[in-house]
Short mmCIF file of C-alpha atoms in Angstrom, two decimals:
data_model
loop_
_atom_site.label_atom_id
_atom_site.label_comp_id
_atom_site.label_asym_id
_atom_site.label_seq_id
_atom_site.Cartn_x
_atom_site.Cartn_y
_atom_site.Cartn_z
CA LYS A 27 -13.30 0.25 5.35
CA TYR A 28 -13.46 -2.46 2.68
CA LEU A 29 -9.74 -2.35 1.85
CA MET A 30 -8.81 -2.50 5.56
CA GLN A 31 -10.85 -5.62 6.41
CA GLU A 32 -7.63 -7.64 6.58
CA GLN A 33 -4.91 -5.60 8.31
CA GLU A 34 -2.54 -8.57 8.66
CA LEU A 35 -1.62 -10.38 5.45
CA SER A 36 0.46 -13.54 5.18
CA PHE A 37 1.58 -15.03 1.87
CA SER A 38 4.48 -16.76 0.18
CA PHE A 39 6.20 -15.75 -3.04
CA ARG A 40 8.98 -17.72 -4.72
CA LYS A 41 9.38 -20.02 -1.70
CA GLU A 42 9.73 -17.05 0.69
CA SER A 43 7.12 -16.33 3.41
CA TYR A 44 5.98 -12.76 4.06
CA ARG A 45 3.82 -11.03 6.69
CA VAL A 46 2.47 -7.54 6.01
CA HIS A 47 0.69 -5.16 8.39
CA LEU A 48 -1.45 -2.48 6.72
CA CYS A 49 -1.58 0.79 8.66
CA SER A 50 -3.78 2.64 6.18
CA VAL A 51 -5.04 2.44 2.62
CA GLU A 52 -5.77 5.46 0.43
CA VAL A 53 -7.23 5.42 -3.07
CA PHE A 54 -6.68 8.30 -5.51
CA PRO A 55 -7.74 8.93 -9.10
CA GLN A 56 -5.33 7.43 -11.63
CA GLY A 57 -2.29 9.62 -12.18
CA PHE A 58 -2.53 11.47 -8.85
CA ALA A 59 0.45 9.56 -7.45
CA ALA A 60 2.59 10.76 -10.36
CA VAL A 61 1.94 14.44 -9.71
CA CYS A 62 1.43 14.68 -5.95
CA ASN A 63 4.02 16.22 -3.67
CA ALA A 64 5.14 13.31 -1.48
CA GLY A 65 6.60 15.68 1.12
CA PHE A 66 3.66 15.05 3.44
CA MET A 67 4.40 11.30 3.56
CA LYS A 68 6.41 10.63 6.70
CA GLY A 69 7.93 7.25 7.56
CA ILE A 70 7.86 4.17 5.35
CA ASN A 71 5.41 4.47 2.44
CA MET A 72 4.50 2.46 -0.62
CA ILE A 73 2.74 3.78 -3.71
CA ALA A 74 1.49 1.07 -6.07
CA ASP A 75 -0.18 1.66 -9.44
CA ILE A 76 -1.94 -1.62 -10.14
CA GLY A 77 -3.78 -1.91 -13.42
#
């Protein structure tokens, strides 16, 4: 719930404006994204390892 408090994000980066809509947020233990089978991910997806 905490990570989905703001589903619409607006920001600018390098003089370009962006709007992002979050559909869902999932958190996994570090390294899971590197070994998971992404076959279950349908549509447009983004995996980010921040840290």
